[in-house]
Amino acid sequence: MRRRLPRRVNVYLTRLLNPPPVARPVAPPVPPELVEQARASRPPVPDTPTRLYVAPANFAGQGWLWARAVERQLTGVGAVTMVGIPSGFRFSSDHHVPDQVYLRSAEWQSEQFEYVRQGFTHALIEAQRPMFGSLFSSNAFTEARVLTGYGLRVATIAHGRDVRLPSLHRENYPWSPYLPEEWAEVDVLERQVRRNLAGLASLDLPTFVSTPDLLDDLPDATWCPVVIDPALWETPEPPLERPRPVAVHAPTSSKFKGSDQVDEAMTDLHERGLIEYQRIQGVSPEEVRRIIGSADLVLDQFRLGSYGATACEAMAAGRVVLGHVAEHNRRRVHEAAGDELPVVETTVENIREVVLELLEDRGRAQKIAAQGPGFVRRLHDGSYSATTLSSFLTEN
């Protein structure tokens, strides 16, 4: 039939039906100086009987803080942390590796694998992310099997979105942010999390979680609380002494913290002259510490039903902390700490009302704030977390 068509039409149809292959963009080679920099900055292997390697997420500096905690608390344990770094603020880590090197340098990846395989007795994989970039097809579960095959003891620790199943979270938490109508990528995340949960189930290795709500998704895991240094956050001045208190909200992710509702309620109170509202984002950790330490009220998160490092930092500073922590997560905290969590229960629906109540009864608010530093020392200064990790680390 096409023989009857004009030549120009046939040429067009041929091109349409047989398009030329699209050339995929080729990533530029990793600059050799970056590879050498990562190689030269690689820390020495600890000279201890138990040697722990922690990588590669280090969210909020937690990998490094867990490593220092086990070194302080457990005899004969040394640890090294590694994190791949994009641009932006860097939390403390023993080894900062540029993302180009971590993700794309086969030379560095192979060397790093040998460094861990030959030098360490234990490995803690963070957030189901690969420790060696693309060396094992970017698959943390394959890495775990390979390292286990070489005799290392391997465990994983979940940070949050890597294992928090959106569909389950929607069932358990009325203000869940995992709503398809609010977030188009929820279905993609659901599939990713299901793959991670299946991968963890296939490993049958020790599994830890950093926040109590993640026990919903991994009921057989062990809670290893986030760690902060309470001494860095100590503040001598009590909160709510000034006529117009300062209220601070420092979201790392606005969608997950309920920041829109916080802004609406706090802006209203700010404009009425009842508080001074500060929303901080994109500032250095040192600046966050200064701002929180000078605040009266710290509004944490209101949609996930749990609490994390920011709430701990504010409690350590003796500030009045507001947030939504679901009742079953409060029970988990009480079982671990032996005390009630000193976070004033607040939801996205009553932020304004709770703040007004606290301003009316400042004495009650100050008593709650005063419980914060002791609570943090009991559960979040690293000693509890090191004890939690000890069962894994004492098996050789």
XYZ file of N, CA and C in Angstrom, residues 24-224:
603
model
N 21.233 8.424 25.452
C 21.107 8.752 26.870
C 22.282 9.637 27.293
N 21.996 10.634 28.095
C 23.105 11.481 28.533
C 24.116 10.678 29.341
N 25.354 10.871 29.043
C 26.429 10.164 29.738
C 26.967 11.071 30.839
N 26.957 10.544 32.048
C 27.463 11.337 33.167
C 28.949 11.600 32.977
N 29.389 12.785 33.259
C 30.822 13.066 33.127
C 31.611 12.219 34.113
N 32.849 11.908 33.792
C 33.654 11.104 34.719
C 33.851 11.827 36.052
N 33.998 11.034 37.096
C 34.229 11.610 38.421
C 35.623 12.225 38.437
N 35.748 13.487 38.811
C 37.075 14.113 38.844
C 38.039 13.315 39.719
N 39.199 12.966 39.211
C 40.158 12.167 39.991
C 40.520 12.799 41.331
N 40.542 14.144 41.360
C 40.917 14.786 42.619
C 39.874 14.547 43.707
N 38.587 14.398 43.299
C 37.558 14.087 44.297
C 37.727 12.669 44.844
N 38.059 11.739 43.955
C 38.297 10.362 44.402
C 39.486 10.316 45.352
N 40.533 11.029 45.008
C 41.719 11.047 45.860
C 41.408 11.711 47.204
N 40.594 12.750 47.171
C 40.196 13.415 48.410
C 39.437 12.455 49.318
N 38.496 11.698 48.744
C 37.738 10.733 49.537
C 38.633 9.620 50.059
N 39.595 9.222 49.243
C 40.520 8.167 49.669
C 41.418 8.667 50.809
N 41.926 9.876 50.660
C 42.857 10.408 51.657
C 42.167 10.686 52.992
N 40.868 11.001 52.945
C 40.153 11.334 54.185
C 39.526 10.121 54.846
N 39.730 8.941 54.296
C 39.174 7.716 54.880
C 39.799 7.486 56.258
N 38.991 7.351 57.316
C 39.549 7.221 58.666
C 40.238 5.873 58.864
N 41.168 5.814 59.767
C 41.772 4.513 60.094
C 40.746 3.600 60.756
N 40.928 2.317 60.598
C 40.054 1.343 61.253
C 40.326 1.379 62.752
N 39.290 1.390 63.582
C 39.510 1.438 65.033
C 40.337 0.248 65.525
N 41.156 0.523 66.511
C 41.998 -0.520 67.105
C 41.280 -1.096 68.330
N 40.146 -1.715 68.099
C 39.323 -2.282 69.171
C 38.843 -3.664 68.740
N 38.478 -4.510 69.698
C 37.985 -5.843 69.319
C 36.726 -5.798 68.469
N 35.810 -4.884 68.784
C 34.575 -4.727 68.021
C 34.662 -3.438 67.227
N 34.479 -3.560 65.917
C 34.659 -2.404 65.034
C 33.389 -2.251 64.184
N 32.695 -1.145 64.402
C 31.389 -0.905 63.776
C 31.500 0.136 62.671
N 30.931 -0.182 61.510
C 30.858 0.759 60.387
C 29.401 1.162 60.219
N 29.124 2.480 60.217
C 27.769 3.016 60.123
C 27.689 3.901 58.882
N 26.731 3.614 57.996
C 26.613 4.398 56.754
C 25.245 4.089 56.119
N 24.792 4.914 55.147
C 25.426 6.113 54.607
C 24.568 7.363 54.776
N 23.526 7.334 55.611
C 22.538 8.419 55.611
C 22.908 9.552 56.566
N 23.145 9.208 57.833
C 23.519 10.195 58.848
C 22.507 11.337 58.936
N 21.216 11.038 58.791
C 20.198 12.082 58.885
C 20.269 12.754 60.245
N 20.286 14.101 60.243
C 20.393 14.905 61.464
C 21.595 14.497 62.303
N 22.612 13.938 61.655
C 23.824 13.537 62.363
C 23.656 12.312 63.235
N 22.563 11.557 63.054
C 22.281 10.458 63.974
C 23.268 9.306 63.854
N 23.710 8.990 62.646
C 24.684 7.915 62.506
C 25.923 8.174 63.342
N 26.420 9.403 63.246
C 27.618 9.782 64.001
C 27.350 9.760 65.509
N 26.177 10.208 65.918
C 25.843 10.246 67.344
C 25.653 8.842 67.917
N 25.052 7.932 67.162
C 24.957 6.546 67.629
C 26.357 5.932 67.760
N 27.217 6.234 66.799
C 28.580 5.698 66.838
C 29.325 6.179 68.073
N 29.233 7.468 68.376
C 29.913 7.987 69.551
C 29.310 7.422 70.847
N 28.013 7.181 70.833
C 27.342 6.629 72.021
C 27.855 5.241 72.343
N 27.986 4.372 71.332
C 28.457 3.015 71.629
C 29.922 3.032 72.041
N 30.704 3.958 71.508
C 32.101 4.053 71.939
C 32.198 4.473 73.393
N 31.330 5.398 73.820
C 31.357 5.855 75.216
C 30.874 4.781 76.179
N 29.829 4.088 75.791
C 29.116 3.243 76.734
C 29.569 1.788 76.739
N 30.112 1.298 75.635
C 30.416 -0.127 75.511
C 31.919 -0.341 75.436
N 32.414 -1.215 76.268
C 33.845 -1.490 76.321
C 34.294 -2.232 75.068
N 35.403 -1.794 74.518
C 36.000 -2.502 73.398
C 35.334 -2.269 72.064
N 34.557 -1.186 71.936
C 33.861 -0.889 70.675
C 34.427 0.404 70.082
N 34.801 0.341 68.829
C 35.166 1.530 68.059
C 34.263 1.613 66.852
N 34.042 2.817 66.344
C 33.087 2.982 65.249
C 33.557 4.056 64.274
N 33.169 3.884 63.023
C 33.434 4.856 61.961
C 32.129 5.081 61.204
N 31.835 6.341 60.911
C 30.644 6.676 60.136
C 31.044 7.278 58.799
N 30.213 7.033 57.797
C 30.419 7.609 56.464
C 29.088 8.148 55.963
N 29.140 9.282 55.253
C 27.944 9.830 54.630
C 28.312 10.417 53.275
N 27.446 10.166 52.304
C 27.589 10.821 51.015
C 26.977 12.205 51.093
N 27.697 13.204 50.640
C 27.241 14.584 50.854
C 26.940 15.305 49.548
N 25.715 15.792 49.415
C 25.425 16.774 48.383
C 25.797 18.147 48.909
N 25.398 19.185 48.199
C 25.645 20.536 48.704
C 24.728 20.787 49.893
N 25.108 21.700 50.758
C 24.266 22.024 51.905
C 25.015 21.827 53.205
N 24.272 21.904 54.299
C 24.886 21.808 55.615
C 25.329 20.374 55.870
N 26.447 20.245 56.556
C 26.979 18.932 56.856
C 26.934 18.697 58.356
N 26.279 17.616 58.750
C 26.342 17.210 60.139
C 27.644 16.443 60.358
N 28.037 16.318 61.616
C 29.284 15.632 61.935
C 29.260 14.192 61.429
N 30.361 13.773 60.843
C 30.569 12.389 60.431
C 32.069 12.153 60.365
N 32.482 10.906 60.518
C 33.914 10.611 60.436
C 34.431 10.719 59.006
N 33.539 10.478 58.043
C 33.980 10.461 56.652
C 32.894 11.074 55.788
N 33.164 12.260 55.248
C 32.259 12.911 54.297
C 32.764 12.621 52.882
N 31.930 11.984 52.082
C 32.328 11.598 50.729
C 31.432 12.318 49.725
N 32.009 13.047 48.778
C 31.166 13.717 47.776
C 30.261 12.723 47.063
N 29.022 13.129 46.803
C 28.060 12.241 46.160
C 28.576 11.679 44.840
N 29.297 12.498 44.077
C 29.834 12.007 42.807
C 30.694 10.768 43.010
N 31.477 10.793 44.085
C 32.370 9.671 44.367
C 31.575 8.493 44.920
N 30.758 8.761 45.916
C 29.972 7.711 46.568
C 29.075 6.982 45.564
N 28.417 7.719 44.680
C 27.435 7.125 43.782
C 28.024 6.579 42.496
N 29.182 7.153 42.006
C 29.586 6.837 40.630
C 31.014 6.344 40.470
N 31.822 6.437 41.509
C 33.206 6.014 41.329
C 33.349 4.526 41.666
N 33.474 3.697 40.629
C 33.650 2.260 40.858
C 34.947 1.988 41.623
N 35.955 2.801 41.359
C 37.235 2.628 42.044
C 37.068 2.832 43.551
N 36.442 3.962 43.929
C 36.253 4.224 45.356
C 35.331 3.187 45.979
N 34.260 2.816 45.299
C 33.301 1.857 45.846
C 33.983 0.520 46.157
N 34.816 0.046 45.250
C 35.519 -1.226 45.471
C 36.498 -1.122 46.641
N 37.215 -0.007 46.680
C 38.151 0.191 47.786
C 37.420 0.281 49.122
N 36.293 0.982 49.124
C 35.549 1.142 50.368
C 34.977 -0.190 50.847
N 34.519 -0.998 49.907
C 34.030 -2.324 50.287
C 35.139 -3.147 50.936
N 36.328 -3.130 50.354
C 37.441 -3.887 50.938
C 37.832 -3.325 52.300
N 37.799 -2.024 52.430
C 38.079 -1.359 53.722
C 37.136 -1.881 54.806
N 35.858 -1.987 54.479
C 34.876 -2.473 55.456
C 35.001 -3.976 55.649
N 35.110 -4.716 54.562
C 35.149 -6.180 54.652
C 36.340 -6.663 55.474
N 37.492 -6.043 55.240
C 38.696 -6.498 55.916
C 38.880 -5.892 57.308
N 38.292 -4.701 57.528
C 38.626 -3.983 58.748
C 37.595 -4.028 59.856
N 36.340 -4.339 59.549
C 35.281 -4.183 60.548
C 34.625 -5.514 60.879
N 34.096 -5.579 62.099
C 33.394 -6.782 62.542
C 31.885 -6.644 62.409
N 31.377 -5.406 62.408
C 29.944 -5.139 62.374
C 29.650 -3.992 61.402
N 28.461 -4.017 60.804
C 28.011 -2.936 59.928
C 26.558 -2.623 60.248
N 26.263 -1.326 60.316
C 24.893 -0.851 60.548
C 24.476 -0.047 59.328
N 23.535 -0.587 58.557
C 23.074 0.050 57.322
C 21.913 0.975 57.660
N 22.049 2.248 57.287
C 21.020 3.238 57.593
C 20.026 3.403 56.441
N 18.749 3.451 56.810
C 17.669 3.883 55.916
C 17.551 3.044 54.647
N 18.022 1.799 54.698
C 17.937 0.877 53.559
C 18.639 1.444 52.326
N 19.663 2.241 52.561
C 20.426 2.833 51.460
C 21.756 2.102 51.312
N 22.264 1.979 50.079
C 23.513 1.244 49.884
C 24.710 1.987 50.464
N 25.571 1.236 51.120
C 26.775 1.835 51.700
C 27.863 2.049 50.653
N 27.799 1.277 49.568
C 28.877 1.305 48.576
C 28.376 1.785 47.216
N 27.447 2.739 47.239
C 26.954 3.310 45.994
C 26.366 2.250 45.085
N 26.814 2.219 43.831
C 26.249 1.303 42.841
C 27.016 -0.011 42.723
N 27.936 -0.283 43.641
C 28.793 -1.472 43.522
C 27.976 -2.753 43.448
N 26.925 -2.853 44.257
C 26.042 -4.021 44.252
C 24.657 -3.624 43.743
N 24.657 -2.946 42.593
C 23.417 -2.493 41.945
C 22.591 -1.601 42.862
N 23.262 -0.826 43.691
C 22.613 0.126 44.601
C 21.594 -0.565 45.505
N 21.895 -1.770 45.929
C 20.968 -2.577 46.714
C 21.563 -2.875 48.083
N 20.997 -2.242 49.118
C 21.510 -2.420 50.471
C 21.320 -3.851 50.968
N 20.269 -4.513 50.510
C 20.001 -5.873 50.982
C 21.013 -6.859 50.397
N 21.424 -6.620 49.158
C 22.505 -7.439 48.585
C 23.796 -7.200 49.356
N 24.081 -5.938 49.669
C 25.278 -5.638 50.463
C 25.263 -6.396 51.788
N 24.108 -6.398 52.437
C 23.999 -7.076 53.736
C 24.322 -8.558 53.594
N 23.804 -9.189 52.541
C 24.068 -10.614 52.340
C 25.549 -10.867 52.061
N 26.148 -10.008 51.236
C 27.563 -10.190 50.901
C 28.430 -10.036 52.149
N 28.184 -8.981 52.913
C 28.987 -8.764 54.120
C 28.783 -9.886 55.133
N 27.548 -10.344 55.265
C 27.288 -11.467 56.166
C 28.048 -12.702 55.702
N 28.087 -12.902 54.396
C 28.830 -14.042 53.856
C 30.309 -13.987 54.166
N 30.835 -12.784 54.345
C 32.248 -12.634 54.712
C 32.462 -12.652 56.229
N 31.400 -12.880 56.981
C 31.551 -13.044 58.417
C 31.241 -11.820 59.249
N 30.855 -10.711 58.632
C 30.485 -9.528 59.423
C 29.089 -9.715 60.001
N 28.862 -9.126 61.164
C 27.523 -9.033 61.724
C 26.890 -7.762 61.164
N 25.707 -7.876 60.587
C 25.060 -6.751 59.921
C 23.692 -6.521 60.544
N 23.353 -5.254 60.728
C 22.019 -4.850 61.169
C 21.591 -3.655 60.341
N 20.307 -3.348 60.393
C 19.792 -2.169 59.697
C 19.082 -1.275 60.705
N 19.072 0.013 60.406
C 18.320 0.950 61.237
C 17.500 1.856 60.320
N 16.203 1.916 60.590
C 15.283 2.700 59.769
C 15.156 4.100 60.345
N 15.093 5.078 59.457
C 15.003 6.476 59.875
C 13.602 7.061 59.754
N 12.753 6.510 58.881
C 11.437 7.133 58.717
C 10.770 6.727 57.429
N 10.883 7.586 56.412
C 10.181 7.334 55.159
C 10.648 6.076 54.449
N 11.796 5.548 54.817
C 12.269 4.317 54.177
C 11.407 3.113 54.525
N 10.712 3.143 55.681
C 9.873 1.997 56.075
C 8.467 2.393 56.493
N 8.162 3.680 56.557
C 6.826 4.101 56.991
C 5.860 3.932 55.820
N 4.971 2.939 55.931
C 4.073 2.602 54.840
C 2.915 3.597 54.794
N 2.778 4.346 53.702
C 1.736 5.380 53.644
C 0.332 4.867 53.927
N -0.044 3.733 53.349
C -1.413 3.231 53.540
C -1.668 2.878 54.998
N -0.681 2.297 55.670
C -0.846 1.962 57.084
C -0.875 3.218 57.937
N -0.054 4.190 57.582
C -0.028 5.430 58.352
C -1.367 6.148 58.253
N -1.972 6.144 57.095
C -3.287 6.772 56.943
C -4.326 6.089 57.828
N -4.220 4.785 57.998
C -5.163 4.065 58.846
C -4.974 4.408 60.328
N -3.732 4.622 60.732
C -3.423 4.786 62.156
C -3.448 6.226 62.648
N -3.294 7.184 61.746
C -3.121 8.571 62.172
C -4.090 9.481 61.398
N -5.003 10.131 62.106
C -6.039 10.913 61.413
C -5.515 12.104 60.633
N -4.346 12.620 60.998
C -3.802 13.784 60.295
C -2.587 13.400 59.447
N -2.544 12.162 59.009
C -1.419 11.663 58.211
C -1.172 12.558 56.994
N 0.087 12.842 56.693
C 0.394 13.630 55.485
C 0.419 12.784 54.219
N 0.280 11.467 54.364
C 0.412 10.575 53.203
C -0.921 10.446 52.466
N -1.402 11.554 51.967
C -2.681 11.587 51.272
C -2.439 11.786 49.776
N -2.984 10.893 48.932
C -2.758 11.040 47.484
C -3.221 12.383 46.937
N -4.290 12.941 47.526
C -4.777 14.214 47.015
C -3.850 15.373 47.380
N -2.974 15.181 48.354
C -2.021 16.218 48.741
C -0.634 15.993 48.148
N -0.360 14.752 47.796
C 1.016 14.413 47.427
C 0.982 13.358 46.326
N 1.321 13.757 45.123
C 1.187 12.878 43.962
C 2.111 11.667 44.046
N 3.215 11.784 44.795
C 4.206 10.709 44.830
C 3.903 9.648 45.877
N 2.757 9.719 46.542
C 2.461 8.766 47.607
C 2.456 7.330 47.092
N 1.877 7.101 45.920
C 1.824 5.745 45.380
C 3.217 5.215 45.077
N 4.089 6.088 44.575
C 5.471 5.676 44.319
C 6.152 5.309 45.635
N 5.954 6.133 46.651
C 6.554 5.855 47.954
C 6.011 4.555 48.534
N 4.735 4.302 48.361
C 4.136 3.057 48.843
C 4.872 1.847 48.260
N 5.131 1.888 46.966
C 5.832 0.769 46.330
C 7.268 0.656 46.832
N 7.927 1.795 47.006
C 9.305 1.760 47.504
C 9.368 1.176 48.905
N 8.456 1.610 49.760
C 8.458 1.116 51.135
C 8.134 -0.373 51.176
N 7.186 -0.807 50.375
C 6.866 -2.242 50.346
C 8.084 -3.054 49.915
N 8.860 -2.540 48.957
C 10.086 -3.239 48.567
C 11.075 -3.285 49.728
N 11.204 -2.165 50.444
C 12.117 -2.151 51.585
C 11.680 -3.118 52.681
N 10.388 -3.133 52.978
C 9.894 -4.039 54.013
C 10.087 -5.495 53.607
N 9.857 -5.788 52.324
C 10.092 -7.149 51.838
C 11.576 -7.499 51.916
N 12.431 -6.538 51.573
C 13.867 -6.782 51.656
C 14.320 -7.055 53.081
N 13.798 -6.294 54.019
C 14.144 -6.526 55.420
C 13.656 -7.886 55.887
N 12.447 -8.248 55.493
C 11.903 -9.539 55.900
C 12.745 -10.691 55.347
N 13.322 -10.496 54.163
C 14.115 -11.570 53.553
C 15.467 -11.753 54.219
N 15.928 -10.736 54.964
C 17.269 -10.797 55.546
C 17.321 -11.555 56.872
N 16.305 -11.395 57.686
C 16.296 -11.981 59.021
C 17.529 -11.535 59.819
N 17.757 -10.201 59.812
C 18.866 -9.614 60.560
C 18.306 -8.676 61.623
N 19.096 -8.302 62.627
C 18.619 -7.328 63.619
C 18.192 -6.034 62.944
N 17.041 -5.532 63.347
C 16.488 -4.312 62.759
C 16.138 -3.336 63.863
N 16.555 -2.092 63.698
C 16.283 -1.038 64.666
C 15.514 0.075 63.968
N 14.793 0.861 64.759
C 14.076 2.029 64.247
C 14.410 3.218 65.134
N 14.395 4.418 64.546
C 14.850 5.598 65.280
C 13.730 6.327 66.013
N 12.478 6.079 65.639
C 11.351 6.730 66.311
C 10.293 5.682 66.644
N 9.513 5.895 67.699
C 8.598 4.842 68.156
C 7.490 4.512 67.175
N 7.062 5.473 66.354
C 5.972 5.189 65.420
C 6.345 4.152 64.373
N 7.635 3.989 64.082
C 8.061 3.030 63.068
C 7.856 1.582 63.512
N 7.584 1.394 64.797
C 7.235 0.055 65.270
C 5.878 -0.388 64.729
N 5.060 0.543 64.263
C 3.825 0.167 63.569
C 4.159 -0.665 62.329
N 5.201 -0.258 61.620
C 5.570 -0.889 60.357
C 6.494 -2.088 60.559
N 7.296 -2.037 61.607
C 8.249 -3.115 61.903
C 8.066 -3.544 63.355
N 6.999 -4.268 63.652
C 6.693 -4.601 65.050
C 7.746 -5.470 65.728
N 8.562 -6.174 64.953
C 9.609 -7.009 65.549
C 10.937 -6.273 65.683
N 10.976 -5.013 65.282
C 12.202 -4.230 65.397
C 12.386 -3.739 66.837
N 13.521 -3.109 67.069
C 13.841 -2.548 68.388
C 14.025 -1.046 68.242
N 13.408 -0.301 69.132
C 13.545 1.150 69.098
C 14.911 1.555 69.638
N 15.667 2.243 68.807
C 16.961 2.824 69.185
C 16.800 4.334 69.090
